[in-house]
Amino acid sequence: MIPYGKQQIDQADIDAVIEVLKSDYVTQGPAVDLFENAIATKVNATYAVAASNATACLHLACMALGVSEGDIVWTSPISFVASSNCALYCGASVDFVDINPDDGLMCITALEEKLIQANATNKLPKVIIPVHLAGQSCNMREIAKLARQYDIKIIEDASHAIGARYLEEPVGNCQYSDICVFSFHPVKIITTGEGGVLTTNNGKLANSARQLRSHGITREVGELTQYDGPWYYEQQALGFNYRLTDIQAALGQSQVQKLATFISQRNTLAARYTQMLSALPVKHLTQHEHGLSSYHLYVITLDNASIHRQCFDLLRQAKIGVNLHYIPIHLQPYYKALGFNAGDFPNAEDYYKRAISLPLYPDLSKDAQNHVVQSLTSILQELK
Ligand SMILES: *Cc1c(COP(=O)(O)O)cnc(C)c1O
């Protein structure tokens, strides 16, 4: 089976991990600091805070921004459930902004209209979480302009998008957001096994996330409300154990050196797909001039939705590990029980009936890619 995505680990990565295993620290220690610095430098952000995974980072981000009961958070229905679960963890309620069918990203017009309505009914969100689907940045300048009008905070779910660029700048520099979150799950662009980092230019938010990542405890003398002795630490908030280990950070540190290569390999393969698929009755997600995608995913949408299921099955039978990103979050049973229904976000639901993620990872061979395209071509021919 050709998988839809996978990590690429080389000897340098393995050596980096072994080095940490032989050192004094195994859990969070100096390698995490180095990794955080490497990410902050890479994406041009002032602060980076690493945690056990991107879901934890999204939760920390919501908490740092004060999301709590009675608050509302908006995100995209075409994302992984973590994009909205993070708000539910804080006791907030969630709503969605429908996507633009061409690029799969949060629709700016839908957002604008929903904000006007929400303002009129006193139901404005505290935070909006745009999702950089497949590695392409949302139109952050427009989203930030709208959010600012209503004093709404922004968390970018850039789980797919480390190494991507928006308006000539790296995604993660938080020019148009309060916090940006990256995932290092093995299918993502670079990996730490499990892991995530949030970036921000706001020192208070960084401190808060850092404290909440480790039980809400601080040992910084300047932050203590009292001092009992050199053993003393203080729990000042209800935090979690969301720490990354030095073992994982060492892997990440080694992986991040290869980020530019991975992005360029992914873009080359994506361009090859786009060219080879141009005559088929499928579309690929529109790529905007405003950026460079990290191409976590290569998503096609079928012109004919009625053959979607068969096409998917036949590709899997041909040992091509296609996948579907994503089942609209509001159609999950857990979310339906919260009151969401089929029909709530028609563009997302239509996209779900057409989308297929083709295999894409840095060392996908041209032969394997040709096999994917040939199989897809003959399957579409057969189902016509
Ligand atoms: C992978 C992913 C997450 C969660 O990342 P983890 O590191 O696995 O917790 C969140 N949002 C999106 C869009 C993702 O793809």
CSV table of C-alpha atoms and ligand atoms in Angstrom, one decimal:
chain,number,residue,atom,x,y,z
A,1,MET,CA,0.0,0.0,0.0
A,2,ILE,CA,1.3,3.5,-0.9
A,3,PRO,CA,0.3,5.5,2.2
A,4,TYR,CA,-1.2,9.0,1.9
A,5,GLY,CA,1.6,10.4,4.0
A,6,LYS,CA,4.5,9.3,6.2
A,7,GLN,CA,7.5,10.5,8.0
A,8,GLN,CA,11.0,10.6,6.6
A,9,ILE,CA,13.6,9.7,9.2
A,10,ASP,CA,17.3,9.5,8.4
A,11,GLN,CA,20.5,8.5,10.2
A,12,ALA,CA,21.0,12.1,11.5
A,13,ASP,CA,17.6,12.0,13.2
A,14,ILE,CA,18.4,8.6,14.8
A,15,ASP,CA,21.8,9.9,16.0
A,16,ALA,CA,20.2,13.0,17.5
A,17,VAL,CA,17.8,10.9,19.5
A,18,ILE,CA,20.6,8.5,20.7
A,19,GLU,CA,22.6,11.5,21.9
A,20,VAL,CA,19.8,12.6,24.1
A,21,LEU,CA,19.3,9.1,25.5
A,22,LYS,CA,22.9,9.1,26.6
A,23,SER,CA,22.5,12.5,28.3
A,24,ASP,CA,21.3,13.6,31.7
A,25,TYR,CA,17.9,14.7,30.5
A,26,VAL,CA,15.2,12.5,29.0
A,27,THR,CA,12.0,14.5,29.6
A,28,GLN,CA,11.7,18.2,29.1
A,29,GLY,CA,15.2,19.8,29.3
A,30,PRO,CA,17.7,21.6,27.2
A,31,ALA,CA,16.8,19.9,24.0
A,32,VAL,CA,13.2,21.3,24.3
A,33,ASP,CA,14.7,24.8,24.7
A,34,LEU,CA,16.8,24.4,21.7
A,35,PHE,CA,13.9,23.0,19.6
A,36,GLU,CA,11.7,25.9,20.7
A,37,ASN,CA,14.4,28.4,19.7
A,38,ALA,CA,14.8,26.7,16.3
A,39,ILE,CA,11.1,26.9,15.6
A,40,ALA,CA,10.8,30.5,16.7
A,41,THR,CA,13.8,31.4,14.5
A,42,LYS,CA,12.5,29.4,11.5
A,43,VAL,CA,9.0,31.0,11.6
A,44,ASN,CA,10.1,34.5,12.7
A,45,ALA,CA,8.1,34.5,16.0
A,46,THR,CA,9.3,35.9,19.3
A,47,TYR,CA,8.2,32.9,21.4
A,48,ALA,CA,7.7,29.2,20.9
A,49,VAL,CA,6.3,26.8,23.4
A,50,ALA,CA,6.5,23.1,22.7
A,51,ALA,CA,4.0,20.6,24.1
A,52,SER,CA,3.1,16.9,23.9
A,53,ASN,CA,1.0,17.4,20.7
A,54,ALA,CA,-0.8,20.1,18.7
A,55,THR,CA,-4.1,19.3,20.4
A,56,ALA,CA,-2.5,20.2,23.7
A,57,CYS,CA,-1.1,23.4,22.1
A,58,LEU,CA,-4.6,24.3,20.9
A,59,HIS,CA,-5.9,23.7,24.4
A,60,LEU,CA,-3.1,25.8,25.9
A,61,ALA,CA,-3.7,28.5,23.4
A,62,CYS,CA,-7.4,28.7,24.2
A,63,MET,CA,-6.6,28.7,27.9
A,64,ALA,CA,-4.0,31.4,27.6
A,65,LEU,CA,-6.5,33.6,25.8
A,66,GLY,CA,-8.9,33.1,28.6
A,67,VAL,CA,-11.5,30.9,26.8
A,68,SER,CA,-14.0,29.6,29.3
A,69,GLU,CA,-17.6,28.8,30.0
A,70,GLY,CA,-20.0,31.2,28.3
A,71,ASP,CA,-17.5,31.9,25.5
A,72,ILE,CA,-17.9,31.0,21.9
A,73,VAL,CA,-15.1,29.8,19.5
A,74,TRP,CA,-15.5,29.5,15.7
A,75,THR,CA,-13.5,27.3,13.5
A,76,SER,CA,-13.8,25.5,10.1
A,77,PRO,CA,-15.9,22.4,9.8
A,78,ILE,CA,-13.3,20.9,7.4
A,79,SER,CA,-10.6,20.1,9.9
A,80,PHE,CA,-9.5,17.5,12.4
A,81,VAL,CA,-11.8,17.4,15.4
A,82,ALA,CA,-9.0,18.9,17.6
A,83,SER,CA,-9.6,22.3,16.0
A,84,SER,CA,-12.9,22.6,17.8
A,85,ASN,CA,-12.5,20.2,20.7
A,86,CYS,CA,-9.9,22.6,22.2
A,87,ALA,CA,-12.7,25.1,22.9
A,88,LEU,CA,-15.0,22.4,24.4
A,89,TYR,CA,-12.2,21.4,26.8
A,90,CYS,CA,-12.4,25.0,28.2
A,91,GLY,CA,-16.2,24.8,28.6
A,92,ALA,CA,-16.8,27.1,25.7
A,93,SER,CA,-19.3,26.4,22.9
A,94,VAL,CA,-18.3,26.0,19.3
A,95,ASP,CA,-19.6,27.1,16.0
A,96,PHE,CA,-18.3,26.8,12.5
A,97,VAL,CA,-17.8,29.1,9.5
A,98,ASP,CA,-18.4,27.3,6.2
A,99,ILE,CA,-15.6,26.8,3.7
A,100,ASN,CA,-14.9,28.2,0.3
A,101,PRO,CA,-15.4,25.2,-2.0
A,102,ASP,CA,-12.5,26.1,-4.3
A,103,ASP,CA,-9.7,26.1,-1.7
A,104,GLY,CA,-11.4,24.3,1.3
A,105,LEU,CA,-10.5,27.2,3.6
A,106,MET,CA,-12.7,29.3,5.9
A,107,CYS,CA,-14.8,31.5,3.6
A,108,ILE,CA,-14.2,35.2,4.2
A,109,THR,CA,-17.6,36.2,2.9
A,110,ALA,CA,-19.3,33.6,5.2
A,111,LEU,CA,-17.2,34.9,8.1
A,112,GLU,CA,-18.1,38.5,7.4
A,113,GLU,CA,-21.8,37.7,7.3
A,114,LYS,CA,-21.8,35.5,10.3
A,115,LEU,CA,-20.0,38.2,12.3
A,116,ILE,CA,-22.6,40.8,11.4
A,117,GLN,CA,-25.4,38.4,12.5
A,118,ALA,CA,-23.5,37.4,15.7
A,119,ASN,CA,-23.0,41.0,16.6
A,120,ALA,CA,-26.7,41.7,16.2
A,121,THR,CA,-27.6,38.8,18.4
A,122,ASN,CA,-24.8,39.3,21.0
A,123,LYS,CA,-23.2,36.0,20.1
A,124,LEU,CA,-19.8,37.1,18.9
A,125,PRO,CA,-17.0,34.6,19.4
A,126,LYS,CA,-14.1,35.2,21.7
A,127,VAL,CA,-11.7,33.4,19.4
A,128,ILE,CA,-11.6,32.4,15.7
A,129,ILE,CA,-9.5,29.4,14.7
A,130,PRO,CA,-8.7,29.4,11.0
A,131,VAL,CA,-7.3,26.2,9.7
A,132,HIS,CA,-4.5,26.2,7.0
A,133,LEU,CA,-6.0,23.1,5.2
A,134,ALA,CA,-3.5,20.9,3.4
A,135,GLY,CA,-0.7,23.5,4.1
A,136,GLN,CA,-2.1,26.6,2.5
A,137,SER,CA,-2.5,29.6,4.6
A,138,CYS,CA,-6.0,31.1,5.0
A,139,ASN,CA,-6.4,34.7,3.9
A,140,MET,CA,-5.1,35.9,7.3
A,141,ARG,CA,-5.0,39.6,6.5
A,142,GLU,CA,-8.8,39.6,5.8
A,143,ILE,CA,-9.6,37.4,8.7
A,144,ALA,CA,-7.6,39.6,11.0
A,145,LYS,CA,-9.2,42.8,9.6
A,146,LEU,CA,-12.7,41.4,10.4
A,147,ALA,CA,-11.7,40.0,13.8
A,148,ARG,CA,-10.2,43.3,14.9
A,149,GLN,CA,-13.5,45.1,14.2
A,150,TYR,CA,-15.1,43.0,16.9
A,151,ASP,CA,-12.1,42.6,19.2
A,152,ILE,CA,-11.8,38.8,18.5
A,153,LYS,CA,-8.6,36.9,19.1
A,154,ILE,CA,-7.2,34.5,16.5
A,155,ILE,CA,-5.4,31.2,16.9
A,156,GLU,CA,-4.1,29.8,13.6
A,157,ASP,CA,-4.4,26.0,13.4
A,158,ALA,CA,-1.3,25.6,11.3
A,159,SER,CA,-0.9,21.9,12.1
A,160,HIS,CA,-0.4,21.3,8.3
A,161,ALA,CA,1.6,24.3,7.6
A,162,ILE,CA,5.0,24.5,9.1
A,163,GLY,CA,7.3,25.8,6.3
A,164,ALA,CA,4.4,27.4,4.4
A,165,ARG,CA,4.5,31.1,3.6
A,166,TYR,CA,1.9,33.8,3.5
A,167,LEU,CA,2.5,37.2,1.8
A,168,GLU,CA,6.2,36.5,1.6
A,169,GLU,CA,6.5,35.7,5.3
A,170,PRO,CA,6.6,32.4,7.2
A,171,VAL,CA,3.4,31.0,8.6
A,172,GLY,CA,3.8,31.2,12.4
A,173,ASN,CA,5.2,34.7,12.6
A,174,CYS,CA,1.7,35.7,14.1
A,175,GLN,CA,1.6,38.9,12.2
A,176,TYR,CA,-2.2,38.4,11.8
A,177,SER,CA,-2.9,36.2,14.8
A,178,ASP,CA,-2.3,35.9,18.6
A,179,ILE,CA,-1.1,32.4,18.5
A,180,CYS,CA,-0.2,29.9,15.8
A,181,VAL,CA,-0.1,26.1,16.4
A,182,PHE,CA,2.0,23.4,14.6
A,183,SER,CA,1.7,19.6,14.8
A,184,PHE,CA,4.6,17.2,14.6
A,185,HIS,CA,2.5,14.0,14.3
A,186,PRO,CA,4.3,11.6,11.8
A,187,VAL,CA,2.1,12.4,8.9
A,188,LYS,CA,2.7,16.1,9.2
A,189,ILE,CA,5.6,18.0,7.6
A,190,ILE,CA,8.2,17.3,10.2
A,191,THR,CA,7.8,15.0,13.1
A,192,THR,CA,8.7,14.4,16.8
A,193,GLY,CA,6.7,11.2,17.0
A,194,GLU,CA,4.0,13.1,18.9
A,195,GLY,CA,4.4,16.8,19.5
A,196,GLY,CA,3.4,20.4,18.8
A,197,VAL,CA,4.6,23.9,19.2
A,198,LEU,CA,2.7,27.1,19.6
A,199,THR,CA,4.2,30.4,18.6
A,200,THR,CA,3.3,33.9,19.6
A,201,ASN,CA,4.8,37.4,19.9
A,202,ASN,CA,3.0,38.1,23.1
A,203,GLY,CA,5.2,37.3,26.2
A,204,LYS,CA,2.2,37.1,28.5
A,205,LEU,CA,0.5,34.4,26.4
A,206,ALA,CA,3.8,32.5,26.0
A,207,ASN,CA,4.3,32.5,29.8
A,208,SER,CA,0.8,31.5,30.5
A,209,ALA,CA,1.0,28.6,28.0
A,210,ARG,CA,4.4,27.5,29.5
A,211,GLN,CA,3.0,27.5,33.0
A,212,LEU,CA,-0.2,25.6,32.0
A,213,ARG,CA,1.8,23.0,30.1
A,214,SER,CA,3.3,21.9,33.4
A,215,HIS,CA,0.5,21.8,35.9
A,216,GLY,CA,0.1,25.5,36.2
A,217,ILE,CA,3.2,25.5,38.4
A,218,THR,CA,5.9,28.1,38.5
A,219,ARG,CA,9.4,28.2,40.1
A,220,GLU,CA,10.3,31.6,38.8
A,221,VAL,CA,11.1,33.7,42.0
A,222,GLY,CA,9.7,36.8,40.4
A,223,GLU,CA,6.3,35.1,39.9
A,224,LEU,CA,5.9,33.6,43.3
A,225,THR,CA,3.4,35.1,45.8
A,226,GLN,CA,5.4,33.9,48.7
A,227,TYR,CA,8.7,32.1,49.2
A,228,ASP,CA,9.3,29.2,51.6
A,229,GLY,CA,12.8,28.1,50.6
A,230,PRO,CA,14.8,26.7,47.7
A,231,TRP,CA,12.4,23.7,47.3
A,232,TYR,CA,9.4,26.0,46.8
A,233,TYR,CA,7.2,26.0,43.8
A,234,GLU,CA,3.7,27.4,43.4
A,235,GLN,CA,0.6,26.2,41.5
A,236,GLN,CA,-1.1,29.3,40.3
A,237,ALA,CA,-3.6,27.8,37.8
A,238,LEU,CA,-5.1,24.5,37.0
A,239,GLY,CA,-2.7,23.2,34.3
A,240,PHE,CA,-1.8,19.9,32.8
A,241,ASN,CA,1.1,17.7,32.1
A,242,TYR,CA,1.5,18.6,28.4
A,243,ARG,CA,5.3,18.4,28.3
A,244,LEU,CA,7.3,17.4,25.3
A,245,THR,CA,10.3,15.1,26.0
A,246,ASP,CA,13.9,15.9,25.2
A,247,ILE,CA,13.9,12.7,23.1
A,248,GLN,CA,11.2,14.1,20.9
A,249,ALA,CA,12.7,17.5,20.8
A,250,ALA,CA,16.0,16.1,19.6
A,251,LEU,CA,14.2,14.4,16.8
A,252,GLY,CA,12.4,17.6,16.0
A,253,GLN,CA,15.6,19.7,16.1
A,254,SER,CA,17.1,17.3,13.5
A,255,GLN,CA,14.0,17.3,11.4
A,256,VAL,CA,13.6,21.0,11.3
A,257,GLN,CA,17.0,21.3,9.5
A,258,LYS,CA,15.4,19.5,6.6
A,259,LEU,CA,12.2,21.6,6.5
A,260,ALA,CA,13.1,23.6,3.4
A,261,THR,CA,14.0,20.4,1.5
A,262,PHE,CA,10.8,18.7,2.5
A,263,ILE,CA,8.7,21.7,1.4
A,264,SER,CA,10.5,21.8,-1.9
A,265,GLN,CA,10.1,18.1,-2.5
A,266,ARG,CA,6.4,18.3,-1.6
A,267,ASN,CA,5.9,21.2,-3.9
A,268,THR,CA,7.6,19.5,-6.8
A,269,LEU,CA,5.5,16.4,-6.4
A,270,ALA,CA,2.3,18.5,-6.0
A,271,ALA,CA,3.1,20.4,-9.2
A,272,ARG,CA,3.6,17.1,-11.0
A,273,TYR,CA,0.2,15.9,-9.8
A,274,THR,CA,-1.4,19.1,-10.9
A,275,GLN,CA,0.1,18.8,-14.3
A,276,MET,CA,-0.6,15.1,-14.8
A,277,LEU,CA,-4.2,15.4,-13.5
A,278,SER,CA,-5.1,18.4,-15.6
A,279,ALA,CA,-7.1,16.5,-18.2
A,280,LEU,CA,-9.1,14.4,-15.7
A,281,PRO,CA,-12.6,15.3,-14.4
A,282,VAL,CA,-11.2,16.4,-11.0
A,283,LYS,CA,-10.2,19.7,-9.4
A,284,HIS,CA,-7.4,20.4,-7.0
A,285,LEU,CA,-7.6,22.9,-4.2
A,286,THR,CA,-7.1,26.4,-5.7
A,287,GLN,CA,-3.6,27.8,-4.8
A,288,HIS,CA,-3.5,31.5,-4.0
A,289,GLU,CA,-0.8,33.8,-5.2
A,290,HIS,CA,-0.5,35.1,-1.6
A,291,GLY,CA,1.5,32.2,-0.4
A,292,LEU,CA,3.4,29.0,-0.7
A,293,SER,CA,1.8,25.8,0.5
A,294,SER,CA,3.7,23.3,2.6
A,295,TYR,CA,1.6,20.7,0.8
A,296,HIS,CA,0.9,18.5,3.8
A,297,LEU,CA,-1.9,17.0,1.6
A,298,TYR,CA,-2.7,16.8,-2.1
A,299,VAL,CA,-6.5,16.9,-2.2
A,300,ILE,CA,-8.6,16.4,-5.3
A,301,THR,CA,-12.3,16.9,-5.6
A,302,LEU,CA,-14.2,14.8,-8.1
A,303,ASP,CA,-16.4,16.6,-10.5
A,304,ASN,CA,-18.9,13.8,-10.3
A,305,ALA,CA,-19.8,13.2,-6.6
A,306,SER,CA,-21.9,10.1,-7.4
A,307,ILE,CA,-18.7,8.0,-8.1
A,308,HIS,CA,-16.8,9.2,-5.0
A,309,ARG,CA,-17.3,6.1,-2.9
A,310,GLN,CA,-16.5,3.7,-5.7
A,311,CYS,CA,-13.5,5.7,-6.8
A,312,PHE,CA,-12.2,5.7,-3.3
A,313,ASP,CA,-12.7,1.9,-2.9
A,314,LEU,CA,-11.1,1.1,-6.2
A,315,LEU,CA,-8.0,3.2,-5.4
A,316,ARG,CA,-7.7,1.4,-2.1
A,317,GLN,CA,-8.0,-1.9,-3.9
A,318,ALA,CA,-5.2,-0.8,-6.2
A,319,LYS,CA,-3.1,-0.5,-3.0
A,320,ILE,CA,-3.2,3.3,-3.0
A,321,GLY,CA,-3.7,4.5,0.5
A,322,VAL,CA,-6.0,7.4,-0.3
A,323,ASN,CA,-7.7,9.2,2.6
A,324,LEU,CA,-10.4,11.8,3.2
A,325,HIS,CA,-9.6,15.1,5.0
A,326,TYR,CA,-12.0,15.7,6.5
A,327,ILE,CA,-15.4,14.4,7.7
A,328,PRO,CA,-17.1,17.7,8.5
A,329,ILE,CA,-16.7,18.1,12.3
A,330,HIS,CA,-20.4,19.1,12.8
A,331,LEU,CA,-21.5,15.7,11.4
A,332,GLN,CA,-19.6,13.7,14.1
A,333,PRO,CA,-22.1,12.1,16.5
A,334,TYR,CA,-20.6,14.0,19.4
A,335,TYR,CA,-21.3,17.3,17.6
A,336,LYS,CA,-24.7,16.3,16.4
A,337,ALA,CA,-25.6,15.7,20.0
A,338,LEU,CA,-24.5,19.3,20.7
A,339,GLY,CA,-27.2,20.4,18.2
A,340,PHE,CA,-25.5,20.5,14.8
A,341,ASN,CA,-27.3,19.0,11.8
A,342,ALA,CA,-26.7,17.9,8.2
A,343,GLY,CA,-27.3,20.9,6.1
A,344,ASP,CA,-25.7,23.4,8.5
A,345,PHE,CA,-22.6,23.9,6.4
A,346,PRO,CA,-23.5,23.0,2.8
A,347,ASN,CA,-20.1,23.8,1.2
A,348,ALA,CA,-18.3,21.6,3.7
A,349,GLU,CA,-20.8,18.8,3.2
A,350,ASP,CA,-20.4,19.0,-0.6
A,351,TYR,CA,-16.6,19.0,-0.3
A,352,TYR,CA,-16.8,15.9,1.9
A,353,LYS,CA,-18.8,14.1,-0.9
A,354,ARG,CA,-16.0,14.8,-3.4
A,355,ALA,CA,-12.6,15.0,-1.7
A,356,ILE,CA,-9.8,12.5,-1.9
A,357,SER,CA,-6.3,12.9,-0.5
A,358,LEU,CA,-3.7,11.4,-2.8
A,359,PRO,CA,-0.4,10.0,-1.5
A,360,LEU,CA,2.1,12.8,-0.9
A,361,TYR,CA,5.3,12.7,1.2
A,362,PRO,CA,8.9,13.8,0.5
A,363,ASP,CA,10.3,10.5,-0.8
A,364,LEU,CA,7.3,9.4,-2.8
A,365,SER,CA,8.9,8.1,-5.9
A,366,LYS,CA,8.0,9.3,-9.4
A,367,ASP,CA,7.1,5.7,-10.2
A,368,ALA,CA,4.8,5.4,-7.3
A,369,GLN,CA,3.2,8.8,-8.2
A,370,ASN,CA,2.8,7.6,-11.8
A,371,HIS,CA,1.1,4.5,-10.6
A,372,VAL,CA,-1.4,6.7,-8.5
A,373,VAL,CA,-2.2,8.8,-11.6
A,374,GLN,CA,-2.5,5.9,-13.9
A,375,SER,CA,-4.8,4.0,-11.5
A,376,LEU,CA,-6.9,7.1,-10.9
A,377,THR,CA,-7.2,7.7,-14.7
A,378,SER,CA,-8.4,4.2,-15.5
A,379,ILE,CA,-10.7,4.2,-12.5
A,380,LEU,CA,-12.4,7.4,-13.6
A,381,GLN,CA,-12.6,6.1,-17.1
A,382,GLU,CA,-14.2,2.9,-15.9
A,383,LEU,CA,-16.8,4.8,-13.7
A,384,LYS,CA,-17.7,7.3,-16.3
B,1,LIG,C1,-3.0,16.8,13.2
B,1,LIG,C2,-3.9,17.9,13.4
B,1,LIG,C3,-4.2,18.4,14.7
B,1,LIG,C4,-3.8,17.7,16.0
B,1,LIG,O1,-2.4,17.4,16.0
B,1,LIG,P1,-1.8,16.4,17.1
B,1,LIG,O2,-0.4,16.8,17.1
B,1,LIG,O3,-2.0,15.0,16.5
B,1,LIG,O4,-2.5,16.6,18.4
B,1,LIG,C5,-5.0,19.5,14.9
B,1,LIG,N1,-5.5,20.2,13.8
B,1,LIG,C6,-5.3,19.7,12.6
B,1,LIG,C7,-5.9,20.5,11.4
B,1,LIG,C8,-4.5,18.6,12.3
B,1,LIG,O5,-4.3,18.1,11.1
